[in-house]
Short mmCIF file of C-alpha atoms in Angstrom, two decimals:
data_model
loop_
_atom_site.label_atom_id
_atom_site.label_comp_id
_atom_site.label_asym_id
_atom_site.label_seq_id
_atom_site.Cartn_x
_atom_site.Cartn_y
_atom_site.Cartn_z
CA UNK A 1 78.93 100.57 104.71
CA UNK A 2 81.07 98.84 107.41
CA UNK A 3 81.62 99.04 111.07
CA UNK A 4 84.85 99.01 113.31
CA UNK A 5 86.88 97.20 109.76
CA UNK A 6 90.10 96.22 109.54
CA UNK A 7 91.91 98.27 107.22
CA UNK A 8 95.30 95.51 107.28
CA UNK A 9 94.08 93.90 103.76
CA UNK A 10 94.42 97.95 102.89
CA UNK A 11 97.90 99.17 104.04
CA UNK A 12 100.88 97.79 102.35
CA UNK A 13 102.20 97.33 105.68
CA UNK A 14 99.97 95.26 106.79
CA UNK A 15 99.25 96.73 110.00
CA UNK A 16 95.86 96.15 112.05
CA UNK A 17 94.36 99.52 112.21
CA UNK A 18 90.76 99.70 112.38
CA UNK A 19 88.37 102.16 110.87
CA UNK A 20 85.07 103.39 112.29
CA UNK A 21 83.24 103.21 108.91
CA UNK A 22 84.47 101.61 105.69
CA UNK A 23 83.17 101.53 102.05
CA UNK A 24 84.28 101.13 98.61
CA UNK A 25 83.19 103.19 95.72
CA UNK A 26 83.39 102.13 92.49
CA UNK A 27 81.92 105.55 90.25
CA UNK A 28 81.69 109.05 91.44
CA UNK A 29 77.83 108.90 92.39
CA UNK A 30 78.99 106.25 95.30
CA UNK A 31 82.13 108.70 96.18
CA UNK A 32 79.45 111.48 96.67
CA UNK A 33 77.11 109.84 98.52
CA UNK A 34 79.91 108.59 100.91
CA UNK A 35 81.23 112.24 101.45
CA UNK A 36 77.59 113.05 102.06
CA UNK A 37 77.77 110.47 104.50
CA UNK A 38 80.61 111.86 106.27
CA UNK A 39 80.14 115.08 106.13
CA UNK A 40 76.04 114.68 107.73
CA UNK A 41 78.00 112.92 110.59
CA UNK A 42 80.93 114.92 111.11
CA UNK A 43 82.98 112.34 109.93
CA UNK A 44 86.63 112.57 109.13
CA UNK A 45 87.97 111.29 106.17
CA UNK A 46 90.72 108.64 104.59
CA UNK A 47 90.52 107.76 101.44
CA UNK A 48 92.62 104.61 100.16
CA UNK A 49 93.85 103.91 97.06
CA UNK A 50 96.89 100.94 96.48
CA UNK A 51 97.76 101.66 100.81
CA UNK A 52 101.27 101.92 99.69
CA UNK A 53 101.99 105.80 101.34
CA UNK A 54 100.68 105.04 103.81
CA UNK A 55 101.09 104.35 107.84
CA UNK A 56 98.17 104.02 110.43
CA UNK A 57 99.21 104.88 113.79
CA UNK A 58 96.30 104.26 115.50
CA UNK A 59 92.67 103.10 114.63
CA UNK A 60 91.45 105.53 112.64
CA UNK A 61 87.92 107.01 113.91
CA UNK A 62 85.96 108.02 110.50
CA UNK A 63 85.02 107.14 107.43
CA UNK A 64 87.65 105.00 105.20
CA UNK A 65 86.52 104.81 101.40
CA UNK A 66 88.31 102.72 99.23
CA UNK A 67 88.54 103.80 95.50
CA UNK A 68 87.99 101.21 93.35
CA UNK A 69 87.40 103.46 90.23
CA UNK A 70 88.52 101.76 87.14
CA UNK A 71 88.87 102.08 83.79
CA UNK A 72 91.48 103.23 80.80
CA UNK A 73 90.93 104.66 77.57
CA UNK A 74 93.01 106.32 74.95
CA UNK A 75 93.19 109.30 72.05
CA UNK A 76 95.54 109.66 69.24
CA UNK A 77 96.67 113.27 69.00
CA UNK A 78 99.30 112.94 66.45
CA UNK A 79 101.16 110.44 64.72
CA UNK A 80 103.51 109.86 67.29
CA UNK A 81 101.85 110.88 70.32
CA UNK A 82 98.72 109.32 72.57
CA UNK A 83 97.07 110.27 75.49
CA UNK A 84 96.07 107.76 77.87
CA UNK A 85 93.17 108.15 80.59
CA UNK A 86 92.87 105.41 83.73
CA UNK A 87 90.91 106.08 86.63
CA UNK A 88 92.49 106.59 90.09
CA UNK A 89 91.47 103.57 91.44
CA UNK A 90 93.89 101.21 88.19
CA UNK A 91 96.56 99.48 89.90
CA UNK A 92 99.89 101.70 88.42
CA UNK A 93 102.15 98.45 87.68
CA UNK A 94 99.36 97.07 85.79
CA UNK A 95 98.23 100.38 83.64
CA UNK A 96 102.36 100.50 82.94
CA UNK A 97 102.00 97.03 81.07
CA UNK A 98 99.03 97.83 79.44
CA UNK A 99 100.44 100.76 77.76
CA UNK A 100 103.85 98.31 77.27
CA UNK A 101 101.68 95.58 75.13
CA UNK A 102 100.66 98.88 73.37
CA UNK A 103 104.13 100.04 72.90
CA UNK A 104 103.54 103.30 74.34
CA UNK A 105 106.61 104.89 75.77
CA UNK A 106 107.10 107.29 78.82
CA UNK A 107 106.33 104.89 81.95
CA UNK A 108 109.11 102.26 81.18
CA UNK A 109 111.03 103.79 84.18
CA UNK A 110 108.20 103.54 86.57
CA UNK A 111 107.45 99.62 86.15
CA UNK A 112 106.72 97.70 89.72
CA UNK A 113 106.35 100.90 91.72
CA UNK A 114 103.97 100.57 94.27
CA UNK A 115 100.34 102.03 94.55
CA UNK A 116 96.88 102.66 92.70
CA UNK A 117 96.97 105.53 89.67
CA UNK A 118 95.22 108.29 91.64
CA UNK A 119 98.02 108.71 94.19
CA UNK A 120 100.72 108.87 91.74
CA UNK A 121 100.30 112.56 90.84
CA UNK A 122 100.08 113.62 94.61
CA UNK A 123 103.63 112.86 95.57
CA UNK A 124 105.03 113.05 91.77
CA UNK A 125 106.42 109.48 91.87
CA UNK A 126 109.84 109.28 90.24
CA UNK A 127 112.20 106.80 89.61
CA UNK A 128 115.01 106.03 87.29
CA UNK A 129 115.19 108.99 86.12
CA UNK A 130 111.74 109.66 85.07
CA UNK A 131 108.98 111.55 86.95
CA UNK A 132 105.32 111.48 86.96
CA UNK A 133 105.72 115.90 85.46
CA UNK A 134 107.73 114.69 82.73
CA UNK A 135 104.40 112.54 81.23
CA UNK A 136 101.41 113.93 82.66
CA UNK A 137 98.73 116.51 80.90
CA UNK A 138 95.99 116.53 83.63
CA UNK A 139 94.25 114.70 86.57
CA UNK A 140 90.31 114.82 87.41
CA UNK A 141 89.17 115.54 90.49
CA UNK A 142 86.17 115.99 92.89
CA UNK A 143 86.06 119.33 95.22
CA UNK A 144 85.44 117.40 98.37
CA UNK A 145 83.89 120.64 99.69
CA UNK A 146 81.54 121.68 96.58
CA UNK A 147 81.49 118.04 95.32
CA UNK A 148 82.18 119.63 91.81
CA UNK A 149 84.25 118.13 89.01
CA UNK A 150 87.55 119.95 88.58
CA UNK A 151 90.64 119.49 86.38
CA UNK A 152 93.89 120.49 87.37
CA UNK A 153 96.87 120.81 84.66
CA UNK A 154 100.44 120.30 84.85
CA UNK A 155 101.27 123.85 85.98
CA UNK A 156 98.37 124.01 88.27
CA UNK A 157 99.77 120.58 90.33
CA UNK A 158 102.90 122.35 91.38
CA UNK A 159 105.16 119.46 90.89
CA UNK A 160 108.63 119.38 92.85
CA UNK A 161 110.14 116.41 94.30
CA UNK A 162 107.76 113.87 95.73
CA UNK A 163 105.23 116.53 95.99
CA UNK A 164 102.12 118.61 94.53
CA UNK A 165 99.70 120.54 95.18
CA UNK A 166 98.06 117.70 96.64
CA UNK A 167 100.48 117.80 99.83
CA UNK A 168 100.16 121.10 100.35
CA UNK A 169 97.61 123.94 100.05
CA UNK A 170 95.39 120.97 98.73
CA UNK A 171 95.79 118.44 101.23
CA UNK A 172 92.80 117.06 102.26
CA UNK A 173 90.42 119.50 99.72
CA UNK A 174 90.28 116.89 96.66
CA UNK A 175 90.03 113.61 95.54
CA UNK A 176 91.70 112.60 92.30
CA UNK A 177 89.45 110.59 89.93
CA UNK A 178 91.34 110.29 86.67
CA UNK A 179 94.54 110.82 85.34
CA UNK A 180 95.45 111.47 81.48
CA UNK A 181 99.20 110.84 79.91
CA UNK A 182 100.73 112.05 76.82
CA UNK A 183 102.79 108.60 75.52
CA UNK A 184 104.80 108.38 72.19
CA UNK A 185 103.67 105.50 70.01
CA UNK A 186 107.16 105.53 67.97
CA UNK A 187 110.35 107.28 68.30
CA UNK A 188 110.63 106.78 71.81
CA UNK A 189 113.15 108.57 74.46
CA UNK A 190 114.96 105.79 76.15
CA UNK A 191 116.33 107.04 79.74
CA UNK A 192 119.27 104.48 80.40
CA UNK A 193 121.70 106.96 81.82
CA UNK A 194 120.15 106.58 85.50
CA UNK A 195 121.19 104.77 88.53
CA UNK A 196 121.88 100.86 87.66
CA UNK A 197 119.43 100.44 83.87
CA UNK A 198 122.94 100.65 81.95
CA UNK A 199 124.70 97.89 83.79
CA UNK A 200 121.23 95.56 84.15
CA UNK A 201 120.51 96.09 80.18
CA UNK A 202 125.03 94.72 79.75
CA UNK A 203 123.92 92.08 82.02
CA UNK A 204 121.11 90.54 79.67
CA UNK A 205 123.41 91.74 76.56
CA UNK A 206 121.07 93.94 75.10
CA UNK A 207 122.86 97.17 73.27
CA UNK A 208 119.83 98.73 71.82
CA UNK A 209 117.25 98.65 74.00
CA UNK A 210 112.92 99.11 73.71
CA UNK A 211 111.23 100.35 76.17
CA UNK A 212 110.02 97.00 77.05
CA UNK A 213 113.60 95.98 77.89
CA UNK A 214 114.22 98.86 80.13
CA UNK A 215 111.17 98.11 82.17
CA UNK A 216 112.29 94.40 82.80
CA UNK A 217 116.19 96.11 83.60
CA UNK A 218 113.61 98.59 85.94
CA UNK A 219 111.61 95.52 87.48
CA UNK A 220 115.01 92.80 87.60
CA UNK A 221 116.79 96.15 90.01
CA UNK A 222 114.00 96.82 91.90
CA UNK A 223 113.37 93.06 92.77
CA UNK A 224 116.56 92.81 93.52
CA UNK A 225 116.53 95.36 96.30
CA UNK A 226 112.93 95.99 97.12
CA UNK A 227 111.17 93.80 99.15
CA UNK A 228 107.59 93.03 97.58
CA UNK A 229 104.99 94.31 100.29
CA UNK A 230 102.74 90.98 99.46
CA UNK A 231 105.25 89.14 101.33
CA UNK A 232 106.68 91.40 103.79
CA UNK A 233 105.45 94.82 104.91
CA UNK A 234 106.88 97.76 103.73
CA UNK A 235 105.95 101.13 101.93
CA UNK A 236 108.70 101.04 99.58
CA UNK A 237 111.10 104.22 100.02
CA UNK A 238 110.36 105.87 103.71
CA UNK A 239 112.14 108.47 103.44
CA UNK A 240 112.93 111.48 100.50
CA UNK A 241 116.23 111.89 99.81
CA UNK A 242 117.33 115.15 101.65
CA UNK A 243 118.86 118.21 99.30
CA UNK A 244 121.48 120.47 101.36
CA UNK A 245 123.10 123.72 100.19
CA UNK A 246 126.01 123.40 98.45
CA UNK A 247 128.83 124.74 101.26
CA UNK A 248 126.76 122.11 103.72
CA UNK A 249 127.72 119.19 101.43
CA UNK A 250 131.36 120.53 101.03
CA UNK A 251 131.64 120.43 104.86
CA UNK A 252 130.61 117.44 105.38
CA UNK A 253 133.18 115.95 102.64
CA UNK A 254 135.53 117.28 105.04
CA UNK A 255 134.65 115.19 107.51
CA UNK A 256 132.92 111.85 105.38
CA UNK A 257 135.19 111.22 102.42
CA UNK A 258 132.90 108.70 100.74
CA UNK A 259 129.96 110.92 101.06
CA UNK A 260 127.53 110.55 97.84
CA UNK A 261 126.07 113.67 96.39
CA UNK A 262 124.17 115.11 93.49
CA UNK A 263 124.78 118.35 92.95
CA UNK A 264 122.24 120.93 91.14
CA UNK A 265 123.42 124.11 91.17
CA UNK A 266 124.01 125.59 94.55
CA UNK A 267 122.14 122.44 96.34
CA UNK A 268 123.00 118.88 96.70
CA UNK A 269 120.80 115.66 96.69
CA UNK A 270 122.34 112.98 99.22
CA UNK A 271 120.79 109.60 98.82
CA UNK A 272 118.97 109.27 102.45
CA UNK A 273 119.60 105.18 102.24
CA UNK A 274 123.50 106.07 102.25
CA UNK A 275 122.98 108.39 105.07
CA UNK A 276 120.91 105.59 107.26
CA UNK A 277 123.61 102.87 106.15
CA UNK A 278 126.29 104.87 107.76
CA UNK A 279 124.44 105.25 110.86
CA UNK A 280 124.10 101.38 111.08
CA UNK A 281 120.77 100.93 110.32
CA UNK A 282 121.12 98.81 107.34
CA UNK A 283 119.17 95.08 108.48
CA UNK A 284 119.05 96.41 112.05
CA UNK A 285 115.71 95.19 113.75
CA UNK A 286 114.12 96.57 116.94
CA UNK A 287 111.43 94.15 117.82
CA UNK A 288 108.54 93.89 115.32
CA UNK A 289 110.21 96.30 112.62
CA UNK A 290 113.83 96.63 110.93
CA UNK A 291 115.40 98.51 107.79
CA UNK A 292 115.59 95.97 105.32
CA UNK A 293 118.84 94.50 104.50
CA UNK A 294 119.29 94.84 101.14
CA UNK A 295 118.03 98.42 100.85
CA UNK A 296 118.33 100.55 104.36
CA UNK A 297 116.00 103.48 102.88
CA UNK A 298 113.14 100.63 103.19
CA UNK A 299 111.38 100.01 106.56
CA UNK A 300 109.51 96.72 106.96
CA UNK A 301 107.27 94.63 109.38
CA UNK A 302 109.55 92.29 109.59
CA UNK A 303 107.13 89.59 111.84
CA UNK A 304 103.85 90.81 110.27
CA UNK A 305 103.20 91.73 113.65
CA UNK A 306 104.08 95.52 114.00
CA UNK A 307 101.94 98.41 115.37
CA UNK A 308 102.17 101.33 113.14
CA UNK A 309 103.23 103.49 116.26
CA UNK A 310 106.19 100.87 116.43
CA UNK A 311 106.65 101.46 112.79
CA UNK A 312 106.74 105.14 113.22
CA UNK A 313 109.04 104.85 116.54
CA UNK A 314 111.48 103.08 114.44
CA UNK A 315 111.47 105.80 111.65
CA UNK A 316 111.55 108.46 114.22
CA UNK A 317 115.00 107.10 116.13
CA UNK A 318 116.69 106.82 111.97
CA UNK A 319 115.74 110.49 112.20
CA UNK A 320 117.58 111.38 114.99
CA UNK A 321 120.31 109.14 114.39
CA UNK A 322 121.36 110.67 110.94
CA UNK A 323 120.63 114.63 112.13
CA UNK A 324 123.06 113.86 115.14
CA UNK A 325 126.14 112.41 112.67
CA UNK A 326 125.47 114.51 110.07
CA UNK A 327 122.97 117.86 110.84
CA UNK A 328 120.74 116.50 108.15
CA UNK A 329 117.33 115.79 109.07
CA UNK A 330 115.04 113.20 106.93
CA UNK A 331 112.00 113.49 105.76
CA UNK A 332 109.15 110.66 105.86
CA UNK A 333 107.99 110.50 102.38
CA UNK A 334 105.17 108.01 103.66
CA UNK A 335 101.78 109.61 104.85
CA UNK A 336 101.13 108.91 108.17
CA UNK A 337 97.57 108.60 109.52
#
């Protein structure tokens, strides 16, 4: 146990928040006997996994615990069909590859995203196509009130988009310790329909693809757009992408020509970065922090130097910005602490 710690090694931001208490757990007896901890001192609680949903406002006056549970193991439940188990505290990039050397298929269209395994069933990461509900069987946790092991299954997360269970009536009541995947070992579904895989895999001249080739088309986009957090701050994608009713998004076409939607029925999915773009955010910087020039959805500490009230400041004028043009207010998909 530490005091008064620096949680900036922690945040993918990199800003200098301080906790009260810090420790890292590696198995759940530690976990428990931290939450003991806290709760015999009335501590509140943050528990870290990858820091890369995250942003610290202000020094945060509790008990940080960082999960460093780790491990990965596998069972054959057919002859075309695996299910994998890592613990929460596996970096996600990393457990993709591993199941890639294994030619496991199902995570190809999640290579290079951000974060730890344990947070990616709490806002359903997605990308490309492919979301965390389309692969997952169940997750592990720990009741932080009973400190009893429970499993929740797919139906019991509540999946939508970019959220769970975990964000809502859950928030703050568990602590997810495992999570187990059902990957094909043959006869894989390639997704190459979505956003820019089709072009990237004409680019390298590849016509029938593995799912080894769409995650390098995956990780060759998202490098070339993305900044990488080791070398400049950022939490990836800031904000969701907003859906408006139908008649909204016919409106505004009325007024914004070039306005990009996906419609579903009687609601529409507008990109958020297009929205921000048009409102001239795109590389615009406001002392310490700026939307990154390449991709305007991305916010970054762009001297290293940024408070994470200055962070949220910045996020908070994009808001306002894009409700007054077009009467569509963002969501932060990044936690903030």
């Amino acid at each position: 146990m530490q005091e008064n710690f620096s949680l900036k090694p922690y945040n993918t931001f990199g800003v200098d928040a301080k906790a009260k208490y810090f420790i890292e757990v590696s198995n759940t007896d530690e976990l428990k006997e931290a939450l003991t901890f806290s709760k015999n001192h009335g501590l509140p609680l943050l528990l870290l996994g990858g820091g890369s949903n995250i942003l610290l406002t202000k020094d945060f006056e509790g008990l940080a615990i960082k999960l460093n549970l780790k491990g990965i193991s596998e069972e054959n439940i057919s002859n075309h069909e695996v299910l994998v188990t890592a613990k929460a505290g596996e970096n996600w990039h990393e457990f993709v590859k591993y199941c890639l050397q294994k030619d496991y298929g199902g995570l190809e269209n999640l290579s290079l995203i951000p974060g730890n395994v344990g947070t990616s069933p709490m806002q359903n990461i997605g990308a490309y196509g492919t979301e965390i509900k389309d692969i997952f069987v169940n997750c592990l946790v720990l009741n932080l009130k009973t400190l009893e092991l429970e499993t929740f299954n797919l139906e019991e997360c509540k999946f939508g988009y970019r959220d769970s269970i975990f964000k809502k009536e859950g928030k703050g009541k568990y602590v997810i310790l495992e999570v187990t995947f059902k990957l094909t070992t043959k006869d894989h579904h390639i997704k190459t329909e979505y956003g820019a895989i089709k072009n990237e895999l004409e680019h390298l001249k590849i016509n029938t693809p593995s799912i080894q080739d769409v995650s390098n088309a995956v990780i060759n986009i998202r490098q070339s757009k993305l900044p990488d957090p080791k070398e400049i701050g950022n939490a990836g994608s800031f904000f969701k992408n907003p859906t408006i009713p139908l008649a909204q998004f016919q409106d505004l076409k009325q007024n914004f020509e070039n306005i990009q939607g996906y419609p579903n029925g009687d609601v529409v999915k507008v990109p958020a970065g297009w929205l921000i773009e048009q409102c001239g955010w795109k590389g615009k910087q406001i002392g310490n922090v700026a939307s990154h020039r390449l991709q305007s959805l991305v916010i970054i500490n762009a001297t290293g130097n940024a408070t994470g009230k200055e962070i949220f400041d910045f996020s908070t004028d994009i808001i306002n910005s894009v409700k007054e043009k077009f009467g569509i207010e963002l969501e932060r998909e990044v936690n903030i602490i």
